Structure formats: C-alpha cells, structure tokens
CSV table of C-alpha atoms (C1' of nucleotides) in Angstrom, one decimal:
chain,number,residue,atom,x,y,z
V,613,MET,CA,-82.3,-54.0,20.7
V,614,LEU,CA,-84.6,-55.1,23.5
V,615,ALA,CA,-87.7,-55.1,21.3
V,616,VAL,CA,-86.0,-57.4,18.9
V,617,GLN,CA,-84.8,-59.7,21.7
V,618,GLU,CA,-88.3,-60.0,23.0
V,619,PHE,CA,-89.6,-60.8,19.6
V,620,PHE,CA,-87.5,-64.0,19.5
V,621,GLU,CA,-88.2,-65.1,23.0
V,622,ASN,CA,-90.4,-68.1,23.4
V,623,SER,CA,-90.7,-68.7,19.7
V,624,ASP,CA,-89.9,-71.9,17.9
V,625,TYR,CA,-90.5,-70.2,14.5
V,626,ALA,CA,-88.0,-68.6,12.3
V,627,VAL,CA,-88.6,-65.2,10.7
V,628,SER,CA,-87.4,-63.8,7.5
V,629,VAL,CA,-85.3,-60.7,7.6
V,630,VAL,CA,-88.0,-59.0,5.4
V,631,ASP,CA,-90.7,-59.7,7.9
V,632,LEU,CA,-88.5,-58.4,10.7
V,633,VAL,CA,-87.6,-55.1,8.9
V,634,ASN,CA,-91.3,-54.7,8.2
V,635,HIS,CA,-92.4,-55.5,11.7
V,636,PHE,CA,-90.1,-52.9,13.2
V,637,LYS,CA,-90.4,-50.3,10.5
V,638,GLU,CA,-92.3,-47.8,12.6
V,639,GLU,CA,-90.0,-48.3,15.5
V,640,MET,CA,-86.5,-48.4,14.0
V,641,ASN,CA,-84.6,-48.0,10.8
V,642,LYS,CA,-83.8,-50.9,8.4
V,643,ALA,CA,-80.0,-50.6,9.0
V,644,THR,CA,-80.6,-50.8,12.8
V,645,VAL,CA,-82.5,-54.0,12.4
V,646,TYR,CA,-79.7,-55.5,10.4
V,647,ARG,CA,-77.1,-54.4,12.9
V,648,ILE,CA,-79.1,-55.7,15.9
V,649,LEU,CA,-79.6,-59.0,14.1
V,650,SER,CA,-75.9,-59.5,13.4
V,651,ARG,CA,-75.0,-58.5,16.9
V,652,MET,CA,-77.5,-60.9,18.4
V,653,GLU,CA,-76.2,-63.7,16.1
V,654,SER,CA,-72.5,-63.1,17.1
V,655,GLU,CA,-73.6,-63.3,20.7
V,656,GLY,CA,-75.3,-66.6,20.2
V,657,MET,CA,-78.8,-65.5,20.8
V,658,ILE,CA,-80.1,-66.2,17.4
V,659,HIS,CA,-78.9,-68.0,14.3
V,660,SER,CA,-79.5,-67.5,10.6
V,661,PHE,CA,-79.9,-69.6,7.5
V,662,ASN,CA,-81.1,-69.3,4.0
V,663,GLY,CA,-84.7,-70.2,3.1
V,664,MET,CA,-85.9,-71.6,-0.2
V,665,ASP,CA,-86.6,-68.1,-1.3
V,666,GLY,CA,-83.0,-67.0,-1.0
V,667,LEU,CA,-83.9,-64.8,1.9
V,668,THR,CA,-82.0,-64.8,5.2
V,669,TRP,CA,-84.1,-66.2,8.1
V,670,TYR,CA,-83.5,-65.8,11.8
V,671,ALA,CA,-84.5,-67.9,14.7
V,672,ALA,CA,-83.8,-68.0,18.4
V,673,CYS,CA,-81.0,-70.2,19.7
V,674,LYS,CA,-81.8,-72.7,22.4
V,675,HIS,CA,-78.5,-73.7,23.9
V,676,CYS,CA,-75.9,-71.3,22.4
V,677,SER,CA,-73.5,-68.7,23.7
V,678,HIS,CA,-71.1,-66.5,21.7
V,679,ASP,CA,-68.4,-69.2,21.8
V,680,HIS,CA,-70.5,-72.2,21.3
V,681,HIS,CA,-72.9,-72.0,18.4
V,682,GLU,CA,-75.1,-75.0,17.8
V,683,ASP,CA,-77.2,-74.2,14.8
V,684,GLN,CA,-76.8,-77.5,13.0
V,685,HIS,CA,-80.3,-78.6,13.3
V,686,PRO,CA,-82.6,-79.0,10.3
V,687,HIS,CA,-85.3,-76.5,9.5
V,688,PHE,CA,-88.8,-77.2,8.2
V,689,GLN,CA,-90.8,-74.9,5.9
V,690,CYS,CA,-94.4,-75.4,5.2
V,691,LYS,CA,-95.1,-74.8,1.6
V,692,LYS,CA,-98.7,-73.7,2.3
V,693,CYS,CA,-98.4,-71.1,5.0
V,694,GLY,CA,-94.6,-70.5,4.5
V,695,ARG,CA,-93.8,-70.8,8.2
V,696,VAL,CA,-90.3,-72.0,9.1
V,697,GLU,CA,-89.6,-74.0,12.2
V,698,CYS,CA,-86.5,-75.2,13.9
V,699,LEU,CA,-86.4,-78.9,14.4
V,700,GLU,CA,-84.7,-80.1,17.5
V,701,ILE,CA,-83.5,-83.3,16.1
V,702,SER,CA,-80.1,-84.3,14.7
V,703,LEU,CA,-79.9,-86.1,11.4
V,704,PRO,CA,-77.0,-88.5,10.7
V,705,ILE,CA,-74.4,-86.9,8.5
V,706,PRO,CA,-74.2,-89.1,5.4
V,707,LYS,CA,-71.0,-90.7,4.2
V,708,VAL,CA,-70.0,-90.0,0.6
V,709,LYS,CA,-67.1,-91.5,-1.1
V,710,ASP,CA,-64.1,-89.2,-1.7
V,711,HIS,CA,-65.7,-86.5,0.4
V,712,LYS,CA,-64.8,-85.3,3.9
V,713,ILE,CA,-68.1,-84.0,5.2
V,714,ASP,CA,-68.1,-81.7,8.3
V,715,SER,CA,-71.7,-80.6,8.4
V,716,GLU,CA,-74.9,-80.5,6.6
V,717,ILE,CA,-77.5,-77.8,6.0
V,718,VAL,CA,-81.0,-79.3,5.7
V,719,LEU,CA,-84.3,-77.7,4.9
V,720,LEU,CA,-87.2,-80.0,5.0
V,721,VAL,CA,-90.2,-78.9,2.9
V,722,GLY,CA,-93.8,-80.1,3.4
V,723,GLU,CA,-97.0,-79.3,5.2
V,724,CYS,CA,-97.3,-78.4,8.8
V,725,ASN,CA,-100.0,-79.7,11.1
V,726,ASN,CA,-102.0,-76.5,10.9
V,727,CYS,CA,-102.3,-76.6,7.2
V,728,GLN,CA,-103.2,-80.3,6.8
V,729,SER,CA,-106.9,-80.2,6.5
G,632,MET,CA,-77.5,-69.6,-25.8
G,633,LEU,CA,-75.2,-72.1,-27.3
G,634,ALA,CA,-72.1,-70.8,-25.4
G,635,VAL,CA,-74.0,-71.2,-22.1
G,636,GLN,CA,-75.1,-74.7,-23.1
G,637,GLU,CA,-71.5,-75.7,-23.8
G,638,PHE,CA,-70.4,-74.3,-20.6
G,639,PHE,CA,-72.5,-76.8,-18.7
G,640,GLU,CA,-71.8,-79.8,-20.8
G,641,ASN,CA,-69.6,-82.5,-19.2
G,642,SER,CA,-69.5,-80.7,-15.9
G,643,ASP,CA,-70.3,-82.1,-12.5
G,644,TYR,CA,-69.8,-78.8,-10.9
G,645,ALA,CA,-72.4,-76.1,-10.1
G,646,VAL,CA,-71.7,-72.5,-10.9
G,647,SER,CA,-73.1,-69.5,-9.1
G,648,VAL,CA,-75.0,-67.0,-11.2
G,649,VAL,CA,-72.5,-64.3,-10.3
G,650,ASP,CA,-69.7,-66.4,-11.8
G,651,LEU,CA,-71.7,-67.0,-14.9
G,652,VAL,CA,-72.6,-63.4,-15.5
G,653,ASN,CA,-69.0,-62.6,-15.0
G,654,HIS,CA,-67.7,-65.3,-17.3
G,655,PHE,CA,-69.9,-64.1,-20.2
G,656,LYS,CA,-69.7,-60.4,-19.6
G,657,GLU,CA,-67.7,-59.7,-22.7
G,658,GLU,CA,-69.9,-61.9,-24.8
G,659,MET,CA,-73.4,-61.1,-23.7
G,660,ASN,CA,-75.5,-58.9,-21.4
G,661,LYS,CA,-76.4,-59.7,-17.9
G,662,ALA,CA,-80.1,-59.8,-18.6
G,663,THR,CA,-79.4,-62.2,-21.5
G,664,VAL,CA,-77.5,-64.6,-19.2
G,665,TYR,CA,-80.4,-64.6,-16.7
G,666,ARG,CA,-82.9,-65.2,-19.5
G,667,ILE,CA,-80.9,-68.0,-21.0
G,668,LEU,CA,-80.6,-69.7,-17.6
G,669,SER,CA,-84.3,-69.6,-16.8
G,670,ARG,CA,-85.0,-70.9,-20.3
G,671,MET,CA,-82.6,-73.7,-19.9
G,672,GLU,CA,-84.0,-74.5,-16.5
G,673,SER,CA,-87.6,-74.7,-17.7
G,674,GLU,CA,-86.4,-77.0,-20.5
G,675,GLY,CA,-84.8,-79.4,-18.0
G,676,MET,CA,-81.2,-78.8,-19.1
G,677,ILE,CA,-80.0,-77.3,-15.8
G,678,HIS,CA,-81.4,-76.9,-12.3
G,679,SER,CA,-80.9,-74.2,-9.7
G,680,PHE,CA,-80.6,-74.1,-6.0
G,681,ASN,CA,-79.5,-71.7,-3.3
G,682,GLY,CA,-76.0,-71.9,-1.9
G,683,MET,CA,-74.9,-71.1,1.6
G,684,ASP,CA,-74.1,-67.6,0.4
G,685,GLY,CA,-77.7,-66.9,-0.6
G,686,LEU,CA,-76.7,-66.9,-4.3
G,687,THR,CA,-78.4,-68.9,-6.9
G,688,TRP,CA,-76.3,-71.8,-8.3
G,689,TYR,CA,-76.9,-73.7,-11.5
G,690,ALA,CA,-75.8,-77.1,-12.5
G,691,ALA,CA,-76.3,-79.4,-15.5
G,692,CYS,CA,-79.1,-81.9,-15.2
G,693,LYS,CA,-78.4,-85.5,-15.9
G,694,HIS,CA,-81.7,-87.2,-16.5
G,695,CYS,CA,-84.2,-84.5,-16.9
G,696,SER,CA,-86.6,-83.1,-19.5
G,697,HIS,CA,-88.9,-80.2,-19.3
G,698,ASP,CA,-91.7,-82.3,-17.9
G,699,HIS,CA,-89.6,-84.5,-15.6
G,700,HIS,CA,-87.3,-82.5,-13.3
G,701,GLU,CA,-85.2,-84.6,-11.0
G,702,ASP,CA,-83.2,-82.1,-9.0
G,703,GLN,CA,-83.7,-83.5,-5.5
G,704,HIS,CA,-80.2,-84.7,-5.1
G,705,PRO,CA,-77.9,-83.2,-2.4
G,706,HIS,CA,-75.1,-80.8,-3.2
G,707,PHE,CA,-71.7,-80.7,-1.7
G,708,GLN,CA,-69.7,-77.5,-1.2
G,709,CYS,CA,-66.0,-77.5,-0.3
G,710,LYS,CA,-65.3,-74.9,2.2
G,711,LYS,CA,-61.7,-74.5,1.1
G,712,CYS,CA,-62.0,-74.0,-2.6
G,713,GLY,CA,-65.7,-73.1,-2.7
G,714,ARG,CA,-66.6,-75.6,-5.5
G,715,VAL,CA,-70.1,-77.0,-5.5
G,716,GLU,CA,-70.8,-80.4,-6.8
G,717,CYS,CA,-74.0,-82.4,-7.5
G,718,LEU,CA,-74.0,-85.7,-5.7
G,719,GLU,CA,-75.8,-88.5,-7.5
G,720,ILE,CA,-77.1,-90.2,-4.4
G,721,SER,CA,-80.4,-90.1,-2.7
G,722,LEU,CA,-80.7,-89.6,1.0
G,723,PRO,CA,-83.6,-91.0,2.9
G,724,ILE,CA,-86.2,-88.4,3.8
G,725,PRO,CA,-86.4,-88.3,7.6
G,726,LYS,CA,-89.7,-88.8,9.4
G,727,VAL,CA,-90.6,-86.0,11.9
G,728,LYS,CA,-93.5,-86.2,14.2
G,729,ASP,CA,-96.4,-83.9,13.3
G,730,HIS,CA,-94.9,-83.0,10.0
G,731,LYS,CA,-95.7,-84.1,6.5
G,732,ILE,CA,-92.4,-83.9,4.6
G,733,ASP,CA,-92.4,-83.9,0.8
G,734,SER,CA,-88.8,-83.1,0.0
G,735,GLU,CA,-85.6,-82.1,1.5
G,736,ILE,CA,-82.9,-79.6,0.4
G,737,VAL,CA,-79.5,-80.7,1.5
G,738,LEU,CA,-76.2,-79.0,1.2
G,739,LEU,CA,-73.2,-81.0,2.6
G,740,VAL,CA,-70.2,-78.9,3.6
G,741,GLY,CA,-66.7,-80.2,4.0
G,742,GLU,CA,-63.5,-80.7,2.1
G,743,CYS,CA,-63.2,-82.1,-1.4
G,744,ASN,CA,-60.6,-84.6,-2.5
G,745,ASN,CA,-58.4,-81.9,-4.2
G,746,CYS,CA,-58.2,-79.8,-1.1
G,747,GLN,CA,-57.3,-82.5,1.3
G,748,SER,CA,-53.6,-82.3,1.6
O,1224,DT,C1',-69.7,-32.0,34.5
O,1225,DT,C1',-66.7,-33.6,31.0
O,1226,DG,C1',-64.9,-37.1,28.1
O,1227,DT,C1',-65.5,-41.6,26.1
O,1228,DT,C1',-68.0,-45.3,23.9
O,1229,DA,C1',-72.0,-47.5,22.0
O,1230,DT,C1',-76.2,-47.1,19.4
O,1231,DT,C1',-79.1,-45.0,16.1
O,1232,DG,C1',-81.2,-42.5,11.8
O,1233,DC,C1',-80.5,-41.2,7.4
O,1234,DA,C1',-78.9,-41.3,3.0
O,1235,DA,C1',-76.1,-43.1,-0.2
O,1236,DC,C1',-74.5,-47.1,-2.1
O,1237,DC,C1',-73.6,-52.1,-3.8
O,1238,DT,C1',-75.4,-56.5,-5.4
O,1239,DT,C1',-78.6,-59.7,-7.3
O,1240,DG,C1',-82.3,-60.1,-10.2
O,1241,DT,C1',-86.2,-58.3,-13.3
O,1242,DT,C1',-88.7,-55.7,-16.9
O,1243,DG,C1',-90.0,-52.6,-20.8
O,1244,DC,C1',-88.7,-51.5,-25.2
O,1245,DG,C1',-86.5,-50.7,-29.4
O,1246,DA,C1',-83.2,-53.1,-32.5
O,1247,DT,C1',-81.5,-57.1,-34.6
O,1248,DA,C1',-81.5,-61.8,-36.1
O,1249,DA,C1',-83.9,-66.0,-37.4
O,1250,DA,C1',-87.6,-68.4,-39.2
O,1251,DT,C1',-92.1,-68.4,-42.0
O,1252,DT,C1',-94.9,-67.5,-45.5
O,1253,DA,C1',-96.2,-65.7,-49.9
A,745,DT,C1',-86.7,-63.3,-53.4
A,746,DA,C1',-89.3,-60.1,-50.6
A,747,DA,C1',-92.4,-59.3,-46.9
A,748,DT,C1',-93.9,-60.6,-42.4
A,749,DT,C1',-93.9,-62.7,-38.2
A,750,DT,C1',-91.5,-64.4,-34.2
A,751,DA,C1',-87.7,-65.0,-31.1
A,752,DT,C1',-83.7,-63.2,-29.1
A,753,DC,C1',-80.8,-59.6,-27.6
A,754,DG,C1',-78.7,-55.0,-25.6
A,755,DC,C1',-79.5,-51.4,-22.9
A,756,DA,C1',-81.2,-48.8,-19.4
A,757,DA,C1',-84.0,-48.4,-15.7
A,758,DC,C1',-85.8,-50.4,-11.8
A,759,DA,C1',-86.8,-53.3,-7.5
A,760,DA,C1',-85.4,-55.5,-3.3
A,761,DG,C1',-82.0,-57.3,0.0
A,762,DG,C1',-78.2,-55.8,2.4
A,763,DT,C1',-74.1,-52.7,3.8
A,764,DT,C1',-71.5,-48.5,5.0
A,765,DG,C1',-70.1,-43.7,6.3
A,766,DC,C1',-71.1,-40.1,9.0
A,767,DA,C1',-73.3,-37.0,12.0
A,768,DA,C1',-76.4,-37.0,16.1
A,769,DT,C1',-77.9,-38.9,20.2
A,770,DA,C1',-77.9,-41.9,24.1
A,771,DA,C1',-75.4,-44.3,27.7
A,772,DC,C1',-71.7,-44.8,30.6
A,773,DA,C1',-67.6,-43.8,33.3
A,774,DA,C1',-64.2,-40.7,35.5
DNA sequence: TTGTTATTGCAACCTTGTTGCGATAAATTA
DNA sequence: TAATTTATCGCAACAAGGTTGCAATAACAA
C-alpha cells in the first residue's frame, strides 16, 4: 500500500486504473491494486471519477478525510497527450427549471499548456 | 433496427446500453444491439455519453444529422430513480488559466420532479 | 509463543463491449 | 424470374475492466 500512496503524493495529475495496474504489475497483483485503491478512496486519500474513455481515474485528494470528501472539483483532460488534471476551482451549479440539482460532474476537454505548440 | 429506432422516438430520456440489451434480448442478439446503436449514432440519430456508473448511455438526438452532431448539452441524472435526461440548455464554457478548453462534459446530479415528494 | 486480524496472490469469475464467420434476408442486375 | 451482390444478423469466442473466494502469509497483540 505504501508504494501506491507514494505514487499519488505531490501529483496534481489523475491516473487511470489501467495505468496504475500496469505500473505496479511487477510489484503486486491486479486485485491488490484495486483493493488498495478502494481502501485509499474510502479513507479520503484519493478520489475517483470516470474519464471520457469510460475508465476509472484516480487522483490525490487535497483537503479530504474519510468523513469529509471534497471531490466536486472539475477535471481537465488534454485530448492530445491524454493527461487528466484536477482543477482547484469551483464552478457555479446551474439552475434548471423543474430540477433540484445537488452536484455536478464536469470534465473539461481541450489542450494543455505543454501540448500547445 | 426499426424496433430500436422506435424505442428512442419521442423520448427525452437516455438509456444505458445494459438496459437496451436487456430490453431487446428476446428480440435480437447483444451484438446486433451494439451494432445498431453505433450505426444510429454515426447517422446522427442518437448520441452517447458515459454515466456516473461508467456505462455508456444513449439518447435521441434532436437536431443532428450524420455530418452535424450536436451532443454537447448537459445531462441530468436523478439519484433516486436513476433516470437520465438530456437538458436542452447550453452552459457557458469556463475559462481556466493556462488551459485551452474546447468542450465540457457535464452531468448534473440531483432529484427529478417526479421523485420530489 | 500462541492466537487474532489484516493483507496479499492466485485463479476463477462477472460484466461490458468487440470481432470473425457462416447464414439469412434484402436489394440489384441481368 | 433467376442469379448475384450487398447488408444484416446470430452465434460463439474473445478482450479488457473489475470483483470475489480462498488459502497463504504478514503484522499485531496477548
């Protein structure tokens, strides 16, 4: 579990579960990776969300504990390099007629600074 | 293909691919459902997106053809009944420093009118 | 040391989604 | 109409993400 923990430390980027399983495949079993990830998520160390690709992505939490989970920020995915980033901004929740809206899941898609030539 | 087409006509609701395969399982094969769905999508009759659950959801297009696909609207999912709806509104694309944003994928989560007691 | 609990590896499994291929149906052409 | 081409379908097998049961090991406490 420590190795996975260290992996997320000091990273603003999200990682897909496929990349994680691949990254640790010499070190630990696929099932173990999944178990560690869900444990870390329930303890508020990381949060998960779905990428455009349908995969589950994980990223480090900044200000969360197991009873206070603040993962409502939007994510950004660069369509060139595929990197996914957590954005530490809060978007206004839109008002829609006849709908009581509690939260919104936002994935912004575009080009990151590195990929803009 | 006709049966699937009729299924989407006059519906503002999105359907998960699992529900679709299940709904047509007496009538046609799983592979056929998938093939019809991707054909209908490429012809601009329906559009797809990823739900919170990681599943693919499909919904009827309103003003699309095979060369003009306008599926950038937000979706709304009721967390009580699970129904997913297309919202015919357009949200402003937020500006984020150091990021060139082309589009945004938005899933609003809350309670629909039916479920609010 | 002994007993208890948490963590892991492995294999088997489930689910979503795709593909190759032979069979059937529909549309073309002669 | 008959022959031929083309599109569609069913089936089975497969791939990839993800989960689970169970035995083995590691960590911890009495």
